[in-house]
Coordinates of C-alpha atoms in Angstrom, one line a residue:
X9 CA 0.1 -0.4 0.2
X10 CA 1.3 3.6 -1.3
X11 CA 1.7 5.3 1.8
X12 CA 0.1 8.7 0.2
X13 CA -3.0 5.8 -0.7
X14 CA -5.0 6.5 2.6
X15 CA -5.5 10.3 1.6
X16 CA -7.8 11.8 -1.1
X17 CA -6.2 12.5 -4.7
X18 CA -5.8 16.7 -5.2
X19 CA -5.7 16.4 -8.2
X20 CA -9.3 14.9 -9.2
X21 CA -10.8 15.8 -12.9
X22 CA -9.2 16.1 -15.9
X23 CA -8.0 19.3 -17.7
X24 CA -8.4 19.2 -20.7
X25 CA -12.4 19.2 -19.8
X26 CA -12.5 22.0 -18.0
X27 CA -10.5 24.3 -20.1
X28 CA -13.0 22.4 -22.7
X29 CA -15.7 23.9 -20.6
X30 CA -14.4 26.9 -20.5
X31 CA -13.6 27.4 -24.5
X32 CA -17.4 26.9 -25.1
X33 CA -18.3 29.5 -22.9
X34 CA -16.6 32.3 -24.7
X35 CA -17.8 30.7 -28.1
X36 CA -21.7 31.1 -26.6
X37 CA -20.4 34.7 -25.5
X38 CA -19.2 35.8 -29.2
X39 CA -22.2 34.5 -30.2
X40 CA -24.5 36.5 -27.3
X41 CA -22.4 39.1 -29.0
X42 CA -22.8 39.1 -32.0
X43 CA -26.6 38.1 -31.9
X44 CA -27.0 41.4 -29.4
X45 CA -25.1 43.4 -32.1
X46 CA -27.7 42.7 -34.9
X47 CA -30.4 43.0 -32.1
X48 CA -29.5 46.4 -31.0
X49 CA -28.4 48.0 -34.4
X50 CA -32.2 46.6 -35.4
X51 CA -33.7 48.5 -32.1
X52 CA -32.1 51.7 -33.4
X53 CA -33.3 51.6 -37.0
X54 CA -36.7 50.6 -35.9
X55 CA -37.2 53.5 -33.1
X56 CA -36.2 55.9 -36.1
X57 CA -38.0 55.0 -38.5
X58 CA -41.1 55.9 -37.1
X59 CA -43.3 57.1 -33.6
X60 CA -46.3 54.6 -34.2
X61 CA -46.8 53.2 -31.0
X62 CA -46.4 49.3 -32.5
X63 CA -42.8 50.4 -33.4
X64 CA -42.4 51.5 -30.7
X65 CA -43.2 49.0 -28.3
X66 CA -41.0 47.3 -31.3
X67 CA -38.2 49.0 -30.9
X68 CA -38.6 48.8 -26.4
X69 CA -38.8 45.3 -26.8
X70 CA -35.6 44.2 -29.0
X71 CA -33.4 46.7 -27.0
X72 CA -34.9 44.4 -24.0
X73 CA -33.3 41.2 -25.7
X74 CA -30.4 43.5 -26.4
X75 CA -29.7 43.6 -22.9
X76 CA -30.8 40.1 -22.2
X77 CA -28.3 39.3 -24.6
X78 CA -25.6 41.3 -22.9
X79 CA -26.7 39.8 -19.5
X80 CA -26.0 36.2 -21.1
X81 CA -22.9 36.6 -22.7
X82 CA -21.3 38.5 -20.0
X83 CA -22.2 35.4 -17.5
X84 CA -20.7 33.4 -20.4
X85 CA -17.6 35.3 -20.7
X86 CA -17.3 35.6 -16.5
X87 CA -18.1 31.5 -17.0
X88 CA -15.3 31.1 -19.0
X89 CA -12.4 33.3 -16.6
X90 CA -13.4 31.3 -13.8
X91 CA -12.9 27.8 -15.7
X92 CA -9.6 29.2 -17.2
X93 CA -8.2 29.8 -13.9
X94 CA -9.8 27.3 -11.9
X95 CA -7.7 24.5 -15.2
X96 CA -4.6 26.5 -14.3
X97 CA -4.3 25.9 -10.6
X98 CA -5.6 22.6 -10.9
X99 CA -3.0 21.9 -13.1
X100 CA -0.4 23.4 -11.3
X101 CA -2.1 20.7 -8.4
X102 CA -1.7 17.8 -10.6
X103 CA 2.0 18.8 -11.3
X104 CA 2.8 18.4 -7.9
X105 CA 0.4 16.1 -6.7
X106 CA 2.4 13.7 -9.1
X107 CA 6.1 14.6 -8.2
X108 CA 5.1 13.5 -4.5
X109 CA 3.4 10.2 -5.6
X110 CA 6.7 9.8 -7.5
X111 CA 9.1 10.7 -4.6
X112 CA 7.6 8.7 -2.3
X113 CA 7.6 6.2 -4.7
X114 CA 10.6 6.2 -4.8
X115 CA 11.6 6.3 -0.9
X116 CA 9.1 3.4 0.0
X117 CA 11.5 0.9 -3.1
X118 CA 15.1 2.5 -0.8
X119 CA 13.1 1.0 2.8
X120 CA 12.6 -2.2 0.9
X121 CA 15.2 -3.0 -0.2
X122 CA 17.5 -1.2 3.1
X123 CA 14.9 -4.8 4.4
X124 CA 16.5 -6.6 2.3
X125 CA 20.2 -5.4 2.6
X126 CA 19.7 -5.6 6.9
X127 CA 18.4 -8.8 7.0
X128 CA 21.1 -10.6 4.8
X129 CA 23.6 -9.1 7.1
X130 CA 23.0 -10.9 10.0
X131 CA 20.4 -13.8 10.0
X132 CA 19.7 -13.5 13.4
X133 CA 18.2 -10.4 12.0
X134 CA 15.8 -11.0 9.9
X135 CA 12.2 -11.5 12.1
X136 CA 13.2 -8.4 13.8
X137 CA 13.7 -6.2 10.5
X138 CA 11.0 -7.5 8.7
X139 CA 8.7 -6.7 12.1
X140 CA 9.6 -3.2 11.5
X141 CA 6.8 -0.4 9.9
X142 CA 9.7 2.5 10.8
X143 CA 13.0 2.3 11.9
X144 CA 13.5 2.4 15.5
X145 CA 15.7 5.5 16.4
X146 CA 18.4 3.4 18.0
X147 CA 18.8 0.1 18.5
X148 CA 16.9 -1.1 21.5
X149 CA 19.7 -1.9 24.2
X150 CA 17.6 -6.0 24.7
X151 CA 18.4 -5.8 21.1
X152 CA 21.9 -5.2 20.8
X153 CA 23.0 -8.4 22.0
X154 CA 21.2 -10.8 20.1
X155 CA 20.9 -8.5 16.7
X156 CA 24.3 -7.8 16.5
X157 CA 26.3 -11.4 17.4
X158 CA 29.1 -12.7 15.5
X159 CA 28.6 -9.2 13.0
X160 CA 32.1 -8.3 12.0
X161 CA 32.4 -4.1 13.1
X162 CA 32.1 -3.5 9.5
X163 CA 28.7 -5.1 9.4
X164 CA 27.4 -3.5 12.4
X165 CA 28.5 -0.4 11.6
X166 CA 26.6 -0.8 7.7
X167 CA 23.6 -2.2 9.8
X168 CA 23.5 0.9 11.9
X169 CA 24.1 2.9 8.5
X170 CA 21.2 1.0 7.5
X171 CA 19.5 1.6 9.8
X172 CA 19.8 5.3 10.3
X173 CA 19.2 5.9 6.2
X174 CA 15.7 4.3 6.8
X175 CA 14.8 6.5 9.2
X176 CA 15.7 9.7 7.4
X177 CA 13.4 8.0 4.3
X178 CA 10.3 7.7 6.4
X179 CA 10.6 11.3 7.8
X180 CA 10.9 12.7 3.9
X181 CA 7.9 10.6 3.2
X182 CA 6.4 12.5 6.4
X183 CA 7.1 15.1 5.0
X184 CA 5.7 14.0 1.7
X185 CA 2.7 13.9 3.0
X186 CA 2.2 16.9 5.2
X187 CA 2.6 18.7 1.0
X188 CA 0.2 16.4 -0.1
X189 CA -2.5 17.1 2.0
X190 CA -1.2 20.5 1.6
X191 CA -2.7 20.1 -2.1
X192 CA -5.8 18.7 -0.7
X193 CA -6.0 21.9 0.5
X194 CA -5.5 23.9 -1.8
X195 CA -7.8 22.3 -4.0
X196 CA -10.6 22.7 -1.7
X197 CA -9.6 26.2 -1.8
X198 CA -9.6 26.3 -5.6
X199 CA -13.2 24.8 -5.7
X200 CA -14.5 27.7 -3.9
X201 CA -12.9 30.1 -5.1
X202 CA -14.5 28.7 -8.3
X203 CA -17.7 28.3 -6.8
X204 CA -17.9 31.9 -5.7
X205 CA -16.7 32.9 -8.9
X206 CA -19.7 31.2 -11.2
X207 CA -22.8 32.2 -8.6
X208 CA -25.9 33.0 -10.3
X209 CA -24.4 31.7 -13.9
X210 CA -25.7 29.1 -16.0
X211 CA -24.8 25.5 -14.4
X212 CA -25.3 21.8 -15.7
X213 CA -28.7 20.2 -15.9
X214 CA -26.1 17.2 -14.6
X215 CA -26.4 19.1 -10.3
X216 CA -29.9 21.0 -11.1
X217 CA -32.1 20.4 -8.1
X218 CA -29.5 18.6 -6.0
X219 CA -28.4 19.4 -2.7
X220 CA -24.5 19.8 -2.3
X221 CA -21.8 21.3 -1.3
X222 CA -20.3 23.9 -4.3
X223 CA -17.3 22.0 -4.0
X224 CA -19.5 19.2 -5.5
X225 CA -21.0 21.1 -7.2
X226 CA -18.2 23.0 -9.2
X227 CA -16.4 19.5 -9.7
X228 CA -19.6 17.8 -11.2
X229 CA -20.4 20.2 -14.0
X230 CA -16.3 20.9 -14.6
X231 CA -15.4 17.7 -14.7
X232 CA -18.6 15.3 -13.9
X233 CA -18.1 11.9 -13.8
X234 CA -20.0 9.0 -12.4
X235 CA -17.8 9.3 -9.0
X236 CA -19.0 12.5 -8.3
X237 CA -22.8 12.8 -10.0
X238 CA -23.0 9.1 -7.2
X239 CA -22.1 12.1 -4.7
X240 CA -24.4 14.6 -5.4
X241 CA -27.3 11.6 -6.1
X242 CA -26.3 9.7 -3.0
X243 CA -29.4 11.1 -0.7
X244 CA -32.1 11.0 -3.6
X245 CA -31.7 8.3 -6.1
X246 CA -34.9 9.0 -8.1
X247 CA -33.4 12.2 -8.6
X248 CA -30.4 10.8 -10.3
X249 CA -32.6 8.6 -11.9
X250 CA -35.0 11.7 -13.4
X251 CA -31.8 13.4 -14.7
X252 CA -30.6 10.8 -16.7
X253 CA -33.4 9.8 -18.5
X254 CA -32.9 13.4 -20.0
X255 CA -29.3 13.1 -21.3
X256 CA -27.8 11.6 -24.5
X257 CA -26.9 8.2 -24.3
X258 CA -23.0 9.4 -24.3
X259 CA -23.7 11.3 -21.3
X260 CA -25.6 8.2 -19.6
X261 CA -22.6 6.3 -21.2
X262 CA -20.0 8.2 -19.5
X263 CA -21.4 8.2 -16.2
X264 CA -21.8 4.9 -16.2
X265 CA -18.2 3.4 -16.7
X266 CA -17.5 4.7 -12.8
X267 CA -21.0 5.6 -11.0
X268 CA -20.2 3.0 -7.8
X269 CA -21.9 -0.1 -7.1
X270 CA -24.0 0.2 -4.1
X271 CA -25.2 3.4 -6.3
X272 CA -26.4 1.3 -9.1
X273 CA -28.4 -0.6 -7.0
X274 CA -29.9 2.3 -5.4
X275 CA -30.9 3.4 -8.6
X276 CA -32.8 0.3 -9.9
X277 CA -34.2 0.0 -6.6
X278 CA -35.9 3.4 -7.4
X279 CA -36.6 3.4 -11.0
X280 CA -36.1 0.1 -12.5
X281 CA -38.4 1.2 -15.5
X282 CA -36.2 4.1 -15.7
X283 CA -32.3 2.2 -15.9
X284 CA -33.9 -0.8 -17.9
X285 CA -34.4 1.0 -21.4
X286 CA -31.6 3.8 -20.2
X287 CA -29.5 3.7 -23.8
X288 CA -26.1 4.3 -22.7
X289 CA -26.2 2.0 -19.3
X290 CA -24.6 -1.0 -19.0
X291 CA -27.1 -3.6 -20.0
X292 CA -26.1 -6.1 -17.4
X293 CA -27.5 -3.6 -15.4
X294 CA -31.0 -3.3 -18.0
X295 CA -31.0 -6.6 -17.1
X296 CA -30.8 -6.6 -13.4
X297 CA -33.9 -3.1 -13.5
X298 CA -36.0 -4.9 -15.5
X299 CA -36.1 -8.3 -14.7
X300 CA -37.2 -7.0 -11.0
X301 CA -40.0 -5.8 -12.1
X302 CA -42.1 -8.6 -14.0
X303 CA -43.0 -10.2 -10.9
X304 CA -44.9 -6.7 -10.1
X305 CA -45.8 -5.6 -13.6
X306 CA -47.7 -9.4 -14.1
X307 CA -49.2 -9.1 -10.8
X308 CA -51.0 -5.4 -12.0
X309 CA -51.8 -6.7 -15.7
X310 CA -53.5 -10.0 -14.2
X311 CA -55.5 -7.9 -12.0
X312 CA -56.1 -5.3 -15.0
X313 CA -57.5 -8.3 -17.1
X314 CA -59.3 -10.4 -14.0
X315 CA -61.7 -6.9 -13.3
X316 CA -62.6 -6.3 -17.5
X317 CA -63.8 -10.3 -17.7
X318 CA -65.5 -10.0 -14.3
X319 CA -67.1 -6.5 -14.4
X320 CA -70.9 -6.3 -15.8
X321 CA -71.8 -7.8 -19.4
X322 CA -69.5 -10.3 -21.6
X323 CA -67.0 -12.6 -19.9
X324 CA -65.3 -13.3 -22.7
X325 CA -62.2 -11.4 -23.3
X326 CA -62.8 -11.2 -27.2
X327 CA -66.1 -9.5 -25.7
X328 CA -65.3 -7.1 -23.1
X329 CA -63.8 -3.6 -24.2
X330 CA -60.0 -3.7 -23.9
X331 CA -60.2 -7.8 -22.6
X332 CA -57.9 -8.3 -25.4
X333 CA -55.5 -6.3 -25.3
X334 CA -55.2 -6.9 -21.2
X335 CA -55.4 -10.9 -21.7
X336 CA -52.0 -9.8 -24.0
X337 CA -50.2 -8.5 -21.9
X338 CA -50.8 -10.7 -19.3
X339 CA -49.8 -13.5 -20.9
X340 CA -47.0 -11.9 -22.8
X341 CA -45.5 -10.5 -18.9
X342 CA -46.3 -14.0 -17.6
X343 CA -44.3 -15.6 -20.6
X344 CA -41.2 -12.9 -19.4
X345 CA -41.6 -13.9 -16.0
X346 CA -41.8 -17.1 -16.5
X347 CA -38.1 -17.3 -18.2
X348 CA -35.9 -14.5 -16.8
X349 CA -38.0 -13.7 -13.3
X350 CA -35.5 -16.1 -11.7
X351 CA -32.7 -13.9 -12.3
X352 CA -30.5 -16.4 -13.1
X353 CA -30.7 -15.8 -16.9
X354 CA -26.7 -14.7 -17.0
X355 CA -25.6 -17.6 -15.2
X356 CA -27.1 -19.7 -18.0
X357 CA -25.5 -21.4 -21.3
X358 CA -25.9 -19.0 -23.4
X359 CA -26.3 -16.2 -20.7
X360 CA -29.4 -14.1 -21.5
X361 CA -30.4 -10.9 -20.5
X362 CA -33.6 -8.7 -20.8
X363 CA -32.0 -5.3 -21.9
X364 CA -35.1 -3.3 -22.6
X365 CA -38.8 -4.4 -21.1
X366 CA -41.4 -0.8 -22.9
X367 CA -44.4 -2.0 -21.2
X368 CA -46.5 1.5 -22.0
X369 CA -48.8 0.6 -24.8
X370 CA -51.6 -1.7 -24.5
X371 CA -51.1 -5.3 -25.7
X372 CA -47.6 -7.9 -25.7
X373 CA -45.0 -5.4 -23.9
X374 CA -42.0 -4.8 -27.1
X375 CA -38.9 -6.3 -25.3
X376 CA -34.9 -7.1 -26.7
X377 CA -33.0 -9.8 -24.9
X378 CA -29.7 -10.5 -25.9
X379 CA -28.0 -13.8 -26.4
X380 CA -24.6 -13.3 -25.1
X381 CA -23.0 -10.0 -23.0
X382 CA -23.3 -7.2 -25.0
X383 CA -21.4 -5.5 -22.7
X384 CA -18.0 -7.8 -23.7
X385 CA -18.9 -9.0 -27.3
X386 CA -16.8 -8.4 -29.7
X387 CA -19.4 -9.4 -31.9
X388 CA -22.7 -7.7 -30.9
X389 CA -25.8 -8.4 -33.7
X390 CA -28.9 -6.9 -33.5
X391 CA -31.8 -9.6 -35.3
X392 CA -34.8 -7.5 -36.4
X393 CA -37.6 -10.0 -37.3
X394 CA -40.8 -9.1 -40.1
X395 CA -44.6 -9.4 -39.4
X396 CA -46.1 -10.6 -36.0
X397 CA -42.9 -11.4 -34.2
X398 CA -43.0 -10.1 -30.3
X399 CA -42.6 -11.2 -27.4
X400 CA -45.4 -14.1 -27.6
X401 CA -42.8 -15.7 -30.0
X402 CA -39.4 -14.7 -28.9
X403 CA -38.7 -18.6 -28.3
X404 CA -38.8 -19.0 -31.8
X405 CA -35.9 -16.2 -32.4
X406 CA -33.9 -16.9 -29.2
X407 CA -33.2 -20.5 -30.7
X408 CA -32.1 -18.6 -33.9
X409 CA -29.5 -16.1 -32.5
X410 CA -28.0 -19.0 -29.8
X411 CA -27.2 -20.2 -33.4
X412 CA -26.1 -16.7 -34.5
X413 CA -24.2 -17.1 -31.2
X414 CA -23.1 -20.2 -31.4
X415 CA -20.2 -19.0 -34.4
X416 CA -18.2 -17.3 -31.6
X417 CA -17.5 -17.4 -28.2
X418 CA -16.9 -13.6 -27.9
X419 CA -20.4 -12.6 -29.9
X420 CA -24.0 -11.8 -28.7
X421 CA -27.2 -11.7 -31.0
X422 CA -30.3 -9.2 -29.2
X423 CA -33.5 -10.9 -30.5
X424 CA -35.1 -7.7 -31.1
X425 CA -38.8 -7.6 -30.6
X426 CA -39.2 -3.9 -29.2
X427 CA -41.1 -2.6 -31.9
X428 CA -45.3 -3.1 -32.9
X429 CA -45.0 -5.6 -36.1
X430 CA -47.1 -5.2 -38.6
X431 CA -49.8 -8.1 -39.5
X432 CA -50.2 -9.0 -42.9
X433 CA -52.3 -6.6 -43.5
X434 CA -50.5 -3.9 -42.6
X435 CA -47.1 -5.5 -44.4
X436 CA -47.8 -3.4 -47.8
X437 CA -47.9 0.1 -45.7
X438 CA -44.4 1.4 -43.7
X439 CA -46.0 2.5 -41.2
X440 CA -45.3 0.0 -38.9
X441 CA -41.6 0.0 -40.4
X442 CA -41.5 3.9 -40.1
X443 CA -42.6 4.1 -36.0
X444 CA -39.9 0.5 -35.9
X445 CA -37.0 1.9 -37.1
X446 CA -37.1 5.6 -34.4
X447 CA -36.7 2.5 -31.9
X448 CA -33.9 0.5 -33.6
X449 CA -32.1 4.0 -34.0
X450 CA -31.9 4.8 -30.2
X451 CA -31.1 1.3 -29.6
X452 CA -28.4 1.6 -31.9
X453 CA -27.4 5.2 -30.4
X454 CA -27.5 3.4 -27.1
X455 CA -24.9 0.6 -28.2
X456 CA -22.9 3.1 -29.8
X457 CA -21.9 4.8 -27.1
X458 CA -21.9 2.5 -24.7
X459 CA -18.7 0.6 -26.3
X460 CA -17.2 3.6 -27.1
X461 CA -17.1 5.2 -23.2
X462 CA -16.3 1.2 -22.5
X463 CA -13.4 1.9 -25.1
X464 CA -15.0 -1.2 -26.7
X465 CA -13.8 -2.3 -30.0
X466 CA -16.5 -4.1 -31.8
X467 CA -18.5 -5.0 -34.9
X468 CA -22.0 -3.8 -35.1
X469 CA -24.7 -5.9 -36.8
X470 CA -27.8 -6.3 -38.6
X471 CA -29.4 -8.8 -39.1
X472 CA -33.5 -8.8 -40.9
X473 CA -35.6 -10.7 -41.9
X474 CA -38.7 -10.1 -44.4
X475 CA -40.5 -6.9 -43.2
X476 CA -37.5 -6.4 -40.1
X477 CA -35.5 -5.2 -43.6
X478 CA -38.2 -3.2 -44.1
X479 CA -37.4 -1.2 -40.8
X480 CA -33.7 -0.9 -40.6
X481 CA -33.5 -0.1 -44.1
X482 CA -35.2 2.8 -43.0
X483 CA -33.2 3.3 -39.2
X484 CA -30.1 3.1 -41.2
X485 CA -31.3 5.9 -43.4
X486 CA -32.0 8.4 -41.4
X487 CA -28.6 8.6 -40.0
X488 CA -25.2 6.6 -39.3
X489 CA -25.3 4.5 -37.2
X490 CA -21.5 3.0 -37.0
X491 CA -23.2 -0.6 -38.3
X492 CA -20.4 -2.4 -40.0
X493 CA -22.4 -5.2 -41.4
X494 CA -25.9 -5.7 -42.9
X495 CA -28.1 -8.5 -43.7
X496 CA -31.4 -9.0 -45.1
X497 CA -33.2 -12.7 -44.6
X498 CA -36.4 -12.9 -47.0
X499 CA -37.1 -9.2 -47.7
X500 CA -40.5 -8.0 -47.9
X501 CA -39.1 -5.0 -50.0
X502 CA -37.0 -1.3 -49.6
X503 CA -38.3 2.0 -49.9
X504 CA -38.1 3.1 -53.4
X505 CA -36.1 6.3 -52.0
X506 CA -33.5 4.1 -49.8
X507 CA -30.7 3.2 -51.8
X508 CA -27.8 1.0 -51.2
X509 CA -25.1 4.6 -50.8
X510 CA -28.2 5.6 -48.3
X511 CA -27.8 3.4 -45.8
X512 CA -24.4 4.5 -44.4
X513 CA -23.0 1.8 -44.5
X514 CA -20.1 0.1 -46.7
X515 CA -21.8 -0.8 -50.0
X516 CA -19.7 -4.5 -49.9
X517 CA -21.2 -5.1 -46.5
X518 CA -24.3 -5.3 -47.5
X519 CA -25.5 -9.1 -47.8
X520 CA -28.9 -10.2 -49.4
X521 CA -30.6 -13.6 -50.0
X522 CA -34.0 -14.9 -51.0
X523 CA -34.6 -18.5 -51.5
X524 CA -36.0 -19.4 -54.5
X525 CA -39.0 -21.2 -52.5
X526 CA -39.7 -18.5 -50.5
X527 CA -42.8 -16.4 -52.3
X528 CA -43.6 -14.9 -49.5
X529 CA -41.1 -12.5 -49.9
X530 CA -42.1 -11.5 -53.1
X531 CA -44.8 -11.0 -53.0
X532 CA -45.0 -8.5 -49.8
X533 CA -42.4 -6.4 -52.1
X534 CA -45.1 -7.1 -55.2
X535 CA -48.3 -5.8 -52.9
X536 CA -46.0 -2.7 -51.4
X537 CA -44.0 -1.4 -54.4
X538 CA -40.7 -1.4 -52.4
X539 CA -37.6 -2.3 -54.4
X540 CA -35.7 -6.0 -54.1
X541 CA -32.7 -5.7 -52.3
X542 CA -31.4 -8.9 -54.3
X543 CA -31.6 -7.2 -57.2
X544 CA -28.0 -6.7 -59.2
X545 CA -29.0 -2.9 -59.9
X546 CA -29.4 -2.3 -56.0
X547 CA -25.7 -2.8 -55.4
X548 CA -25.9 -5.9 -52.4
X549 CA -24.1 -8.8 -52.3
X550 CA -25.7 -12.2 -52.6
X551 CA -25.4 -15.0 -50.6
X552 CA -26.8 -18.4 -50.5
X553 CA -29.9 -20.0 -49.2
X554 CA -31.0 -22.8 -51.3
X555 CA -28.8 -25.1 -50.8
X556 CA -24.9 -26.4 -50.9
X557 CA -22.2 -28.8 -50.3
X558 CA -19.3 -27.0 -48.5
X559 CA -15.5 -27.9 -50.1
X560 CA -15.1 -30.0 -47.1
X561 CA -18.6 -32.8 -48.3
X562 CA -20.3 -30.6 -45.3
X563 CA -23.9 -30.4 -47.1
X564 CA -26.5 -26.8 -45.8
X565 CA -29.7 -27.4 -46.2
X566 CA -31.9 -24.9 -48.5
X567 CA -34.4 -22.5 -47.2
X568 CA -37.5 -24.2 -48.2
X569 CA -40.2 -21.4 -47.8
X570 CA -40.4 -17.6 -46.2
X571 CA -40.2 -18.3 -42.5
X572 CA -36.8 -17.8 -40.4
X573 CA -37.6 -20.2 -37.7
X574 CA -40.7 -22.6 -37.1
X575 CA -42.9 -23.8 -34.7
X576 CA -41.1 -25.7 -32.6
X577 CA -36.7 -26.9 -32.3
X578 CA -38.1 -29.5 -34.9
X579 CA -40.0 -27.1 -37.4
X580 CA -36.6 -25.4 -38.0
X581 CA -36.2 -27.5 -40.0
X582 CA -34.7 -26.0 -43.9
X583 CA -35.6 -22.4 -42.5
X584 CA -34.0 -19.5 -43.0
X585 CA -32.5 -19.8 -39.3
X586 CA -32.4 -23.9 -39.2
X587 CA -30.3 -25.9 -38.0
X588 CA -27.5 -26.6 -41.2
X589 CA -29.2 -24.6 -43.1
X590 CA -26.7 -22.4 -46.2
X591 CA -28.1 -19.1 -45.2
X592 CA -27.4 -19.8 -41.3
X593 CA -24.1 -20.9 -41.8
X594 CA -23.9 -17.6 -44.1
X595 CA -25.2 -14.8 -41.1
X596 CA -23.0 -16.1 -38.8
X597 CA -20.0 -16.0 -41.2
X598 CA -20.9 -12.4 -42.0
X599 CA -21.3 -11.3 -37.5
X600 CA -17.9 -12.6 -37.2
X601 CA -16.0 -11.1 -39.5
X602 CA -15.7 -13.9 -42.0
X603 CA -17.4 -13.1 -45.5
X604 CA -14.3 -14.2 -47.4
X605 CA -16.5 -17.5 -46.8
X606 CA -19.9 -17.0 -47.6
X607 CA -21.3 -19.2 -50.1
X608 CA -22.2 -17.6 -53.9
X609 CA -26.3 -16.8 -54.4
X610 CA -28.2 -17.3 -57.3
X611 CA -29.3 -15.2 -59.5
X612 CA -33.0 -13.6 -58.9
X613 CA -36.1 -14.9 -60.8
X614 CA -39.3 -13.1 -61.9
X615 CA -41.8 -13.2 -59.4
X616 CA -44.2 -15.1 -60.5
X617 CA -48.2 -14.5 -58.6
X618 CA -49.8 -17.3 -58.8
X619 CA -47.4 -18.8 -56.9
X620 CA -47.2 -17.2 -53.7
X621 CA -47.3 -19.2 -50.8
X622 CA -49.8 -18.0 -47.6
X623 CA -48.6 -15.8 -45.6
X624 CA -47.6 -17.8 -42.4
X625 CA -45.4 -16.7 -39.2

């Protein structure tokens, strides 16, 4: 243990962050003064051009606005000056603290060497020296005979000299500790000066409403980190959750990396619905929060359903107003409670995490389930299924996700049933896809924020089936979500105004397959009028799903119809993501960075409307 380890660090915080904040205030001040000049010029022009009452009022309003801009600019300038001085002082403290830590470390190493030297002078001295935390002022008379017996005069001299040197080093360390403690006091004073200088100026929303002392406030504002945030909200985790819910995923992720475990536990206990869906937070913590809600949510849903069916009127949930949705919600929550309510999902093989749980809308809850640890995954894949997919059918999709995840033990595959998927009659419309794309965009932003804050290098993949391909194409066209690969299985069509270059993904990393016997995907594009991403002109890489034999003799099964999976494990055979299917083999290689292994796809065939198969899950 270091001689300084029991003292608080006087140089906490990143000076670059403080200076960046100062520079931002300087820029804001300059913007305010520019606007002030424009507004005041306009006020002068209006005031001198006409004497009507309306014009006079306008001139007064512009003058008042100019005054407010003056106040705001001055406030930002004061902030910039205060933070600049604060950064200079913290930088000086940081330099001196580093020198003191180095000096202490060198003294401690020297004492360690002296222990060895003294112990080697005579075996009889070893036990005594090993027990000395600090050197005695002199060798006790009672020890003289036993310690020095058999030692030469030179050894005795060297021994006493070593003890003396040890005492000198110990005194030096004590002096360094006093200087270090003085730096702590100096930092507190610097905090106080900065707080006083910033009094009355705009402050970060990070600490708004928190009852904290001045030093904590300035630390939270200028050099905010998770530990500081936790200290600011130590007595009010609900207020902390409210503040987090208003932050961007990047802000949340930056804080979450350093939140103390006990504070995270308090947040989960106080606001599990917030933490469970908080983009930028750890997915393991989100799982804990969501699982903790399941029993209560199910009990409430069951009570709501029973109240509806036991009310006056029809006793069938189909007949009672709202009964169908209440039944679906209860059943969806019962499914989640049965599978994840014991909290042991992360201990299973492969581990399972309930990373999203949205129970706000009527009907089946929306959710996302990760197969594998998304917090540490080297390969992260979000799988978006299509028509009539939901929590209620997620067992089937989890089987598919488990097969994808087995391609690499350091991967995670998320079954993303976090949007209201369409029924058969709604598939021709893009409405459900557009709403789902908004939710998916937030999900991807959250993952990107988390992996950047955690310094987690990973490959981010999107895999979608049927109408899910429509959904992800809209999300990707919205903005760059830093997705590395995109895979379309049996696409129900891409909106006609979206080209492959609109996806913000390297076109060579966009992969498509459409099994020859999948007439339903063709029909979906036909009735919707959406474009076929498999067409050569669109630019995607085609891969096989009609069955093939690999060079090593391995036989890969074809996809015989439209479905990604079946209704049970046996029924998964000859589906896009069924065991030993050619398409699953290719997906596994795409999402783990082995695109060179994928098998070639066939040329697309023209759709015959009279050969379409019936709609199915």
